[in-house]
Structures are given as structure tokens and as C-alpha cells.
CSV table of C-alpha atoms and ligand atoms in Angstrom, one decimal:
chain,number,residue,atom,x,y,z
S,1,UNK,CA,-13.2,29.2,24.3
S,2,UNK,CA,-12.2,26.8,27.4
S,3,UNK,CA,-14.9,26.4,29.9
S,4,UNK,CA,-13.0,28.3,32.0
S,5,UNK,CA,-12.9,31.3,29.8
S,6,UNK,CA,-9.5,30.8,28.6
S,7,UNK,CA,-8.1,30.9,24.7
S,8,UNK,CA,-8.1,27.2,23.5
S,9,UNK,CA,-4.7,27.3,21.7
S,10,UNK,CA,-4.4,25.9,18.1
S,11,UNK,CA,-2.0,23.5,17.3
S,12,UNK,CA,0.3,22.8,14.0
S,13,UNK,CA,-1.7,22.3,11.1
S,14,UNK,CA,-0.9,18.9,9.7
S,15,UNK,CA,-2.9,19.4,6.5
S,16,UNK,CA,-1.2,18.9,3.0
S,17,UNK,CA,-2.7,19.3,-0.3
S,18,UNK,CA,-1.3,16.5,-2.5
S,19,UNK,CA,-2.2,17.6,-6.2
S,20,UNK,CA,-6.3,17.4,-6.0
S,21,UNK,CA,-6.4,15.2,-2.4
S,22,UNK,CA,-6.3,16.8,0.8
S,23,UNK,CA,-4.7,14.7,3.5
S,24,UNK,CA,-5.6,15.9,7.4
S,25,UNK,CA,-1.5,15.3,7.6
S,26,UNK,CA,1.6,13.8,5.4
S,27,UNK,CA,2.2,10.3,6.7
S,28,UNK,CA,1.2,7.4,4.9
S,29,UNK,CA,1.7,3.7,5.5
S,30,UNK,CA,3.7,2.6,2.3
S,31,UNK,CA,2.3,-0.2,-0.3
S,32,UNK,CA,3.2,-3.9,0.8
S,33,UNK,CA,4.5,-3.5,4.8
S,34,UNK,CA,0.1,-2.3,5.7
S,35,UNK,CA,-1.1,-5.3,4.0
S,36,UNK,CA,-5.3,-4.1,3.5
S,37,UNK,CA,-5.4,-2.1,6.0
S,38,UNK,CA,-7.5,-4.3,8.0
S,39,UNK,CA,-4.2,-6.7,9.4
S,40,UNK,CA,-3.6,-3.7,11.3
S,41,UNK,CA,-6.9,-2.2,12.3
S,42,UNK,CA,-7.0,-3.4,16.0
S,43,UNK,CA,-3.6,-2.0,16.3
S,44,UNK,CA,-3.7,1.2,14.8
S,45,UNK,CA,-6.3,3.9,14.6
S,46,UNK,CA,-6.4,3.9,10.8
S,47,UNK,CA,-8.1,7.6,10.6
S,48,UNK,CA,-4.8,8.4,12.2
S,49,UNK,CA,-2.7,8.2,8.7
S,50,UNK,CA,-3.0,10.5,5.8
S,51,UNK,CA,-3.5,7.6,3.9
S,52,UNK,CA,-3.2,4.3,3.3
S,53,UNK,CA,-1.2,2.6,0.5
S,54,UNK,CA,-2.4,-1.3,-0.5
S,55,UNK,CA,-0.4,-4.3,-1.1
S,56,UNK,CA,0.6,-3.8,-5.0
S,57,UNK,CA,-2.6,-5.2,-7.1
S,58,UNK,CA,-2.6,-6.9,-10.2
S,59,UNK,CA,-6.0,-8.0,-12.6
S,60,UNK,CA,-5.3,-11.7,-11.7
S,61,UNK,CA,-4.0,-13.2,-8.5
S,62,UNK,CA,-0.6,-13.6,-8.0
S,63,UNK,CA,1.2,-16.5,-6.1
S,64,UNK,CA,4.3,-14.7,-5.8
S,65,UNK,CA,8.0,-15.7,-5.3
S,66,UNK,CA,9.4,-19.5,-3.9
S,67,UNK,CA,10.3,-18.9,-0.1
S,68,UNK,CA,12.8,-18.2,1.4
S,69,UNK,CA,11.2,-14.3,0.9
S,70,UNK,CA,12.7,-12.3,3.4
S,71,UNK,CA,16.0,-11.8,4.7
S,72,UNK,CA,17.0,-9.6,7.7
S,73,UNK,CA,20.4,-7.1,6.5
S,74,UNK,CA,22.6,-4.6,8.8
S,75,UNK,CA,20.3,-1.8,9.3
S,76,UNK,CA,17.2,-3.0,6.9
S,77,UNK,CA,15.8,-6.6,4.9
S,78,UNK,CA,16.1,-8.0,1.5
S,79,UNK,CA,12.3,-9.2,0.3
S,80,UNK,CA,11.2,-11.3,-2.6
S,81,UNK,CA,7.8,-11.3,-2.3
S,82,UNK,CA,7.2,-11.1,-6.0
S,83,UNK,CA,4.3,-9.0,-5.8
S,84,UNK,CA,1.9,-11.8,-4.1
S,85,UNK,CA,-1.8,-10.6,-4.0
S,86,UNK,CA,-5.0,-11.2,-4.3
S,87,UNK,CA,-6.2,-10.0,-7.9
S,88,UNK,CA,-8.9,-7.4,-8.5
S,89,UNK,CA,-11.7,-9.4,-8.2
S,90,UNK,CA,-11.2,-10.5,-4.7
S,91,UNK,CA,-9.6,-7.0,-3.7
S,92,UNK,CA,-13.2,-5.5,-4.7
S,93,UNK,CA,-14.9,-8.5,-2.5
S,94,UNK,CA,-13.0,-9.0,0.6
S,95,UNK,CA,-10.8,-6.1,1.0
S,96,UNK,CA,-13.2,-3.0,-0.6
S,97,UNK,CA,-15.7,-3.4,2.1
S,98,UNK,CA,-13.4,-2.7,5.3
S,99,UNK,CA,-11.3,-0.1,3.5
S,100,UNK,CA,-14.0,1.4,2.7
S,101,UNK,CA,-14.8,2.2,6.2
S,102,UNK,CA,-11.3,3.4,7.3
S,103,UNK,CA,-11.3,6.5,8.2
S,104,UNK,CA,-8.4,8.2,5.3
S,105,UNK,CA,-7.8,8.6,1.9
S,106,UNK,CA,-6.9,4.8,0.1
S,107,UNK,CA,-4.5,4.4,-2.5
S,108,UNK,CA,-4.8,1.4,-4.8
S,109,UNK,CA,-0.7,0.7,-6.1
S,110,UNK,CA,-1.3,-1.3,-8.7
S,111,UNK,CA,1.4,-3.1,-11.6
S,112,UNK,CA,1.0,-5.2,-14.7
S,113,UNK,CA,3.0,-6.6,-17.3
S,114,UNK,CA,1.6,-4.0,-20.2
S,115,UNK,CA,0.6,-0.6,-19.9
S,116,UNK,CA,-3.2,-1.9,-20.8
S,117,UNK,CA,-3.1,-3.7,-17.6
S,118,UNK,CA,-2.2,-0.9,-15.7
S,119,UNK,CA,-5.1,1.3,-17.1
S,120,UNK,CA,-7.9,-1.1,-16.7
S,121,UNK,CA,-7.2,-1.5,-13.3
S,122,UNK,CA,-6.8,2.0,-13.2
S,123,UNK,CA,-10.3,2.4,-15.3
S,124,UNK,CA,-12.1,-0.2,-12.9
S,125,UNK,CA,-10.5,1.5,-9.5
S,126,UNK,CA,-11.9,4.5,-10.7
S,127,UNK,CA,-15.4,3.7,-10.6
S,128,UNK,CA,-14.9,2.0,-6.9
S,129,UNK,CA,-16.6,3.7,-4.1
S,130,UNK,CA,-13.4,4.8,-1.3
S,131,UNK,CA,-10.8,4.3,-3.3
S,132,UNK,CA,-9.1,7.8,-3.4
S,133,UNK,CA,-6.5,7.2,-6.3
S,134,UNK,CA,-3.9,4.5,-7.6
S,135,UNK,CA,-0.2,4.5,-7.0
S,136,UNK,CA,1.8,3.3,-10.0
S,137,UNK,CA,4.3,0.9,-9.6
S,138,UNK,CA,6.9,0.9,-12.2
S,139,UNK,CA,8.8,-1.5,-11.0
S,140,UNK,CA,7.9,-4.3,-12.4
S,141,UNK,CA,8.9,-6.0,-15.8
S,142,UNK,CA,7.4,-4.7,-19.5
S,143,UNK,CA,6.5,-7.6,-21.1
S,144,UNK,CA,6.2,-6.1,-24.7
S,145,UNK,CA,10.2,-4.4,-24.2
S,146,UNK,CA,11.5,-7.9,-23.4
S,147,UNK,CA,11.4,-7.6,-19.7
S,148,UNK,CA,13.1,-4.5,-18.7
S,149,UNK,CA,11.5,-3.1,-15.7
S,150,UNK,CA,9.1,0.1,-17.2
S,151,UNK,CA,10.9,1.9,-14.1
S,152,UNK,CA,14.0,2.1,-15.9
S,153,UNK,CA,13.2,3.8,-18.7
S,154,UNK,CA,11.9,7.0,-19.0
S,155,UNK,CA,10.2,6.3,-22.3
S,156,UNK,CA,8.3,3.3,-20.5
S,157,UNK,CA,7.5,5.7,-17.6
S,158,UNK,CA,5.7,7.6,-19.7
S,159,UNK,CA,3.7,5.5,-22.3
S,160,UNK,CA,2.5,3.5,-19.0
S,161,UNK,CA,1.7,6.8,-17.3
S,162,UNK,CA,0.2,8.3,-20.3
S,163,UNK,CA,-2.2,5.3,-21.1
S,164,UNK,CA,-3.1,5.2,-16.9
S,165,UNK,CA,-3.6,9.0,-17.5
S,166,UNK,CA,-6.6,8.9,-20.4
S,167,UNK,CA,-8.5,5.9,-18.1
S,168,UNK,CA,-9.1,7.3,-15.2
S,169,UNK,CA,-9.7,11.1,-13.6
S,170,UNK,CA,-8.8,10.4,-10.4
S,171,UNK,CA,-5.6,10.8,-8.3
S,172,UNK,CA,-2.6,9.1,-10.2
S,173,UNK,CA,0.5,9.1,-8.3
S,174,UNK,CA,4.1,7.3,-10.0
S,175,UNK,CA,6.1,5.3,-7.8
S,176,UNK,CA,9.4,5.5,-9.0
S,177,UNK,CA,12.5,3.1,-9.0
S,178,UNK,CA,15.7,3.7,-7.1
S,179,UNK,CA,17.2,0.8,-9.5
S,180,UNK,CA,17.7,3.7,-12.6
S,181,UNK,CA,21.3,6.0,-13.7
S,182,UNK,CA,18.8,9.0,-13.6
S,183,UNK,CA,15.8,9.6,-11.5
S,184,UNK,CA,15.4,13.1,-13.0
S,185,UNK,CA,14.2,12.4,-16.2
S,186,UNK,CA,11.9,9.6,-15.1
S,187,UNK,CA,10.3,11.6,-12.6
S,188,UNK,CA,9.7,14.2,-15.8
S,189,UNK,CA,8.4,11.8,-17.7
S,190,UNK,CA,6.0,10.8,-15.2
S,191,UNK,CA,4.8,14.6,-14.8
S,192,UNK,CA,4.8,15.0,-18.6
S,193,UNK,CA,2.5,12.3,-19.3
S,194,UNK,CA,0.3,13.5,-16.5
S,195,UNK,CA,1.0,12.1,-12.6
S,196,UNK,CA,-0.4,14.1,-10.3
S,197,UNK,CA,2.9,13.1,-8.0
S,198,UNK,CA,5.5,10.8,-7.7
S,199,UNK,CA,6.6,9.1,-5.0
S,200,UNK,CA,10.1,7.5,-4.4
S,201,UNK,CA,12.1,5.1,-3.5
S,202,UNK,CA,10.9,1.6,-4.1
S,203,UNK,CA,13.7,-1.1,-2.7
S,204,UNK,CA,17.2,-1.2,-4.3
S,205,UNK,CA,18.3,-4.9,-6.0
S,206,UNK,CA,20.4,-6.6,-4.0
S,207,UNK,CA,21.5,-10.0,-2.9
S,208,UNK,CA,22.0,-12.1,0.2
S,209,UNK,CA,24.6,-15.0,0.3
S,210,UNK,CA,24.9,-18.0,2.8
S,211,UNK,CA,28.7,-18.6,2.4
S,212,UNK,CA,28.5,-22.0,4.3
S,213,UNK,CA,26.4,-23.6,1.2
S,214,UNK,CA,27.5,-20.8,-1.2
S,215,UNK,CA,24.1,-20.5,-2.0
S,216,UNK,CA,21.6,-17.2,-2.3
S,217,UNK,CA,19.6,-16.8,0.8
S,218,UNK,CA,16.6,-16.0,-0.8
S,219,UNK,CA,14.4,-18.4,-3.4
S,220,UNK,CA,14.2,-15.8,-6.0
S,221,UNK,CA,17.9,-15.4,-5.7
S,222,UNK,CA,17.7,-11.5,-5.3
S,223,UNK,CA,15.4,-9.1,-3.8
S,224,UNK,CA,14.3,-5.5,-2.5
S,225,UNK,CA,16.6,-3.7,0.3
S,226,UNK,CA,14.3,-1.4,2.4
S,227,UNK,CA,15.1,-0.2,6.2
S,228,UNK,CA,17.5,2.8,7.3
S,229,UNK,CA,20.6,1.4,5.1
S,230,UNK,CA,18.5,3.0,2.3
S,231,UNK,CA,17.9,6.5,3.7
S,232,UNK,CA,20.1,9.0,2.4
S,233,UNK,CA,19.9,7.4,-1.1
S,234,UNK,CA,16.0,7.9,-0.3
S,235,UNK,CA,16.9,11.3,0.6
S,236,UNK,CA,19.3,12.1,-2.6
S,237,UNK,CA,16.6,11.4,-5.0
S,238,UNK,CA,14.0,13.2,-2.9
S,239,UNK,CA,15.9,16.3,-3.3
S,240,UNK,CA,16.7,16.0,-6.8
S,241,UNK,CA,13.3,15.0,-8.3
S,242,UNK,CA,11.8,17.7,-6.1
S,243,UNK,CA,14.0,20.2,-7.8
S,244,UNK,CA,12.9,19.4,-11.2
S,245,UNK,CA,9.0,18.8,-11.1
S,246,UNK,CA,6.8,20.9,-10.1
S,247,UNK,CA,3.7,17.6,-9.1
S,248,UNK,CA,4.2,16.9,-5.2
S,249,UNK,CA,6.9,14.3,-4.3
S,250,UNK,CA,6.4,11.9,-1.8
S,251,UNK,CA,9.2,10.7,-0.1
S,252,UNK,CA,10.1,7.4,1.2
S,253,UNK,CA,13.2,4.5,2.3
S,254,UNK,CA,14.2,4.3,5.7
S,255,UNK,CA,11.9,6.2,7.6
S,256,UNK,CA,11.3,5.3,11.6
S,257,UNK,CA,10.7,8.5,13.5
S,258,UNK,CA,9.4,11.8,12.8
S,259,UNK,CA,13.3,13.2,13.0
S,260,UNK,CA,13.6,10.7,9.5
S,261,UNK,CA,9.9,12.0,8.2
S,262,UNK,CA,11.2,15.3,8.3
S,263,UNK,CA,14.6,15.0,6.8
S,264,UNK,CA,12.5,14.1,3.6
S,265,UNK,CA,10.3,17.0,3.7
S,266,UNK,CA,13.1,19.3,4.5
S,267,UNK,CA,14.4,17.8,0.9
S,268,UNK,CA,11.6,18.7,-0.7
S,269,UNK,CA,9.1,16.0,-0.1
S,270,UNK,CA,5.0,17.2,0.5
S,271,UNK,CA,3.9,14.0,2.3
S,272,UNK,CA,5.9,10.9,3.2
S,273,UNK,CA,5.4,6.8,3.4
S,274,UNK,CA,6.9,4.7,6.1
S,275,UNK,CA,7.0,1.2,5.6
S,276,UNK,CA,9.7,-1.7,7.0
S,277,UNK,CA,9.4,0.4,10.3
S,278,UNK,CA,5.8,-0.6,10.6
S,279,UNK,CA,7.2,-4.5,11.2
S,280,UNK,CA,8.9,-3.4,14.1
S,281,UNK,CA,6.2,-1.1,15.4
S,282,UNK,CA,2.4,-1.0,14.0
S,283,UNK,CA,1.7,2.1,15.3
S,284,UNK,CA,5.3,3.9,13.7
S,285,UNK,CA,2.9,5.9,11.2
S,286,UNK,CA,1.3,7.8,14.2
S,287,UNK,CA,4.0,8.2,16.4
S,288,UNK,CA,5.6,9.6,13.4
S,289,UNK,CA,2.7,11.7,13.2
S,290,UNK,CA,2.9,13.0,16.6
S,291,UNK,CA,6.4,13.4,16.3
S,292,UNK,CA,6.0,16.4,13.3
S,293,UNK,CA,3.5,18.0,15.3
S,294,UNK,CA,5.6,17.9,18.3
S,295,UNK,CA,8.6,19.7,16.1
S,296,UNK,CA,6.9,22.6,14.4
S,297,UNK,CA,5.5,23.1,17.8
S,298,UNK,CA,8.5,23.6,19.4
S,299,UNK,CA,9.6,25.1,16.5
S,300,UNK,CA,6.7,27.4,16.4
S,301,UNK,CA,5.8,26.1,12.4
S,302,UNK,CA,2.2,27.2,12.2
S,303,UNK,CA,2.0,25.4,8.1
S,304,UNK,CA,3.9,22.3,7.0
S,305,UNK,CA,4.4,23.8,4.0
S,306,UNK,CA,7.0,26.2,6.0
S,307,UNK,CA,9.2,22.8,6.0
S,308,UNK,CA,8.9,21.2,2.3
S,309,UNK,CA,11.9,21.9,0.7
S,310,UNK,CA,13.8,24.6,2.7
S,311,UNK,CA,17.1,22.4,2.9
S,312,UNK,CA,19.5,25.2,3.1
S,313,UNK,CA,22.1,24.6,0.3
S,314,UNK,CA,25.1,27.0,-0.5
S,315,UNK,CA,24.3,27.9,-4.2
S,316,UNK,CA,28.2,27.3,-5.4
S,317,UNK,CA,28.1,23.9,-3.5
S,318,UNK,CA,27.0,20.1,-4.3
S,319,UNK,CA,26.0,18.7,-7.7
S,320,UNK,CA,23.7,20.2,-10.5
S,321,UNK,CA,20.7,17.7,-10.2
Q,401,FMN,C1,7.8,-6.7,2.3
Q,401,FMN,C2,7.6,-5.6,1.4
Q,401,FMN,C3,6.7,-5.6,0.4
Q,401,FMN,C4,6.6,-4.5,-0.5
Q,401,FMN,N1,5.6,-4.5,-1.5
Q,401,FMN,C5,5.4,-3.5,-2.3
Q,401,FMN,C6,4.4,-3.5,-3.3
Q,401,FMN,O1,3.6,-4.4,-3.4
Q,401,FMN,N2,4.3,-2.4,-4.2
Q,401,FMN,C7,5.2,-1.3,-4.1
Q,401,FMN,O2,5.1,-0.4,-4.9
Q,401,FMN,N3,6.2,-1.3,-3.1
Q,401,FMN,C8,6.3,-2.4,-2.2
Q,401,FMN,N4,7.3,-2.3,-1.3
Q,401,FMN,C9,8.2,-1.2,-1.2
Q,401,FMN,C10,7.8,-0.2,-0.1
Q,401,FMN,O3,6.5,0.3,-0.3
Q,401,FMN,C11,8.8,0.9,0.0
Q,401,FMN,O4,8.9,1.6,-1.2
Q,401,FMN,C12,10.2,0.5,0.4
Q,401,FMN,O5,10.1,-0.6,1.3
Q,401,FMN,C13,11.1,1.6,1.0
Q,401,FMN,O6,10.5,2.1,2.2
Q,401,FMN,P1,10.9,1.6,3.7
Q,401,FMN,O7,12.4,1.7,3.7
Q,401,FMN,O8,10.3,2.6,4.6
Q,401,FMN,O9,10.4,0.2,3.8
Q,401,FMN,C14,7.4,-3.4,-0.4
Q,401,FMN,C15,8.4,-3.4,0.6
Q,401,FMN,C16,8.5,-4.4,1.5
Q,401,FMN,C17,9.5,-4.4,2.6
């Protein structure tokens, strides 16, 4: 009740249940484009996101790739970062004790070379105070197959996943590859060996070219597209995983307003990530935020859960996924 007597009106719940974690609403800042969180603390009110997703960890430190690293393309960038961070150890010192205090869920994304490095680090997250989960990322080359990314093959998906799985309790999330023929049965092998969800799309391979010195643009020759240009491929794979696991999908690639957020969970997505669009605004996450509230207002949408997946498809039309 208003001072005044009058009903106080409740808005839009926000709340999604993502396998075991609760998240006061679906928008998360995506792995690599938040840094620790802290980079943008005086910026953004962190407590505002569902969660927060850390630059991609690895049990030692990482120097990463020669520069140049990035490289601006119509409607997104090329990176080639090469997974640059700070190892374990210093992530527990220097990065724990801030995150810590922020005021969502924190996801760990971690990678490795072998599936044993994945699941100590998933072993030793566990046992860290605020961290809320790890997000796998697949996309990163399997030293024992001879260098094939483990993202590309489903059988990799899942003996990475499976050994992650028996080291740790806590929230395990897959991030999957956009680089693969078909994202269905990776995304099943990630639920088969135990994900709690999977979340897609990591950047697409591509390459930049300088045609005046006929030489790559960037030092590691190719690198990761992200941005808009990679939104309705974002939004294809969205739809089809969601269609054939029954874990939570989270849904990313291209997102920059809540109109892009909720293209994705009209495909079937439970939460979303947004990431390049947080280098042109900090604060995209929670006007995103806003933005979905705004809608099912208007909309009168009392439950997100009204929105995820209800992309209305003729049954005789499109592609069996
Ligand atoms: C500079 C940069 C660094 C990234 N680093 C990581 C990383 O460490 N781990 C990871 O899983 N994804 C990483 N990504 C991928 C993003 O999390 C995201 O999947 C991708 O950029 C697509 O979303 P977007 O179009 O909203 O950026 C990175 C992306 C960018 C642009």
C-alpha cells in the first residue's frame, strides 16, 4: 500500500530459473567484453545484471595472441585475443575479492588444452566462496585429438563435459561453437554428459585483409567475428538447439537492445549474454534490462517465461532442426 492509500502496482517479473541458479532477471554480460567485473564497476551497477561472465580462465597465465588483436568489420569486430588472462592463481587473489562483493551470480568460463584441465579448474572453482558456476568454453584446441577445437566434435563435447561433470556439483553451463556443420548434436552431447545449460554463439572464424600490403590485418592471421553481422546466425542456432534439449539455452551474438534480447528468447533462449555492445556502451546490459521490462509491460507479460520460445512457426514450414 502507497502512503496515500493507493494499490502499489507490481511490475514484470524479471526472474528466471536457469537449471539450479535463480537470476533476479536474464541478462548477462558475456565472458571476455566485462573483463572482472571490476573494469566496469564505477560505470555500471553490477547488482543490475543476472550475472556476470569472466574473461575465459586457464590454470596458468596466458600471454595471449601478437597484436594487432582487434579489427573493426561492417556491422561487428574480428578479435584475436588468444584467450589472454591472468591464471587461477591470480584470478583467486586479485579478482575473487571484488567479485565477491558484486552484487549477482559470477560465472567462471574457463578452457584448457585437456579435459583434466578443465575439471581441476572446475574442482578448484568449486570450493571458491561467490563463484556461482563455470561456463565451459569449447572452443579452444584438444591437445590430445591433435588440435581440433573440442567444440567441433560432439564426442569432445562430451568427454570434456563428462569429466567437468564428476568434479564439481555446482552450476556447469557449455558454451558452444558457431564454427561446427551441426549444433544439434553438440548441444546433446553437452546435455548428455550432464550441462546444466548451454549457451551459444561463441565468435565465427574469420579473416581481415589489408589489400594495400596484401597482408592479414590481424597478428594471429584470423580471429572471432562478434557484433550485429552475427545475429540471425546467433538466432538460427538458438532456435534449433532450443528445440532439441530440454537444459536452458542461453542465447547470444549480436545483441544491443532489448528488441535483440528478445528476439533470442522468442527463439527459445531462457536468459541471454550481450557482449561487443558493452564496448560501445558500458551500461547496454541494463538498458537492455529495462528495455524487457518496458515490453512485457506494454505488452502486459506478467512471467518471462510467457516469451521463451513462443516463435510462432507454421508446422509445414522451414527446416527440420
Ligand atoms: C574481445 C572479445 C573477447 C572474448 N573472450 C572470450 C572468452 O574469453 N571466452 C569466451 O567463451 N568467449 C569470449 N568471447 C566471445 C563472447 O563472449 C561472445 O560469445 C561473442 O562475442 C558473441 O557475442 P556478441 O556478438 O554479443 O559479442 C569474446 C568476445 C570478444 C569480442
Amino acid at each position: 500500500m502507497g502512503r496515500g492509500g493507493g494499490q502499489k502496482k507490481e511490475g514484470p517479473s524479471l526472474e528466471i530459473k536457469l537449471g539450479p541458479l535463480m537470476l533476479k532477471n536474464p541478462v548477462m554480460a558475456a565472458s571476455g567484453t566485462f573483463g572482472y567485473g571490476e573494469e566496469y564497476a564505477g560505470i555500471v551497477p553490477l547488482g543490475n545484471l543476472g550475472a556476470i561472465i569472466t574473461k575465459g580462465l586457464s590454470l596458468e597465465p596466458r600471454k595471449g595472441n601478437p597484436p594487432p588483436r582487434l579489427a573493426e568489420t561492417p556491422s561487428g569486430m574480428l578479435n584475436a585475443i588468444g584467450l589472454e588472462n591472468v591464471g587461477l592463481k591470480i584470478f583467486l587473489k586479485e579478482k575473487m575479492p571484488f567479485l565477491r562483493k558484486a552484487r549477482c551470480p559470477v560465472l567462471v568460463n574457463i578452457f584448457g588444452a585437456r579435459a583434466e584441465e578443465y575439471a581441476e579448474l572446475a574442482r578448484k572453482l568449486s570450493e571458491v566462496e561467490g563463484v556461482a558456476g563455470v561456463e565451459i568454453n569449447v572452443s579452444c584446441p584438444n591437445l590430445k585429438a591433435g588440435g581440433a577445437i573440442f567444440a567441433s566434435e560432439a564426442r569432445s563435447v562430451h568427454q570434456v563435459v563428462s569429466k567437468v561433470r564428476r568434479a564439481t556439483s555446482s552450476f556447469v553451463m557449455v558454451k558452444l561453437s558457431p564454427n561446427v556443420a551441426d549444433i544439434v548434436k553438440i548441444a546433446r552431447a553437452a546435455e548428455e554428459a550432464g550441462a546444466d545449460a548451454v549457451s551459444l554463439i561463441n565468435t565465427l572464424t574469420g579473416l581481415a585483409i589489408d589489400a594495400r600490403t596484401r597482408t592479414p590485418i590481424l597478428g594471429n592471421i584470423t580471429g572471432g567475428l562478434s557484433g550485429p553481422a552475427i545475429k540471425p546466425i546467433g538466432l538460427r542456432m538458438v532456435w534449433q538447439a532450443a528445440q532439441c534439449v530440454r537444459i536452458p539455452v542461453v542465447g547470444m551474438g549480436g545483441i544491443g537492445s532489448a528488441e535483440d534480447a528478445l528476439e533470442y528468447l522468442i527463439a527459445g533462449a531462457t536468459a541471454v549474454q550481450v557482449g561487443t555492445a558493452h564496448f560501445i556502451d558500458p551500461k547496454a546490459g541494463m538498458k537492455i534490462v529495462d528495455g524487457i521490462q518496458h515490453y512485457m509491460r506494454v505488452n502486459d507479460i506478467s512471467n518471462l517465461t510467457e516469451l521463451i520460445g513462443s516463435l510462432k512457426v507454421r508446422r509445414d514450414s522451414g527446416p527440420v532442426a
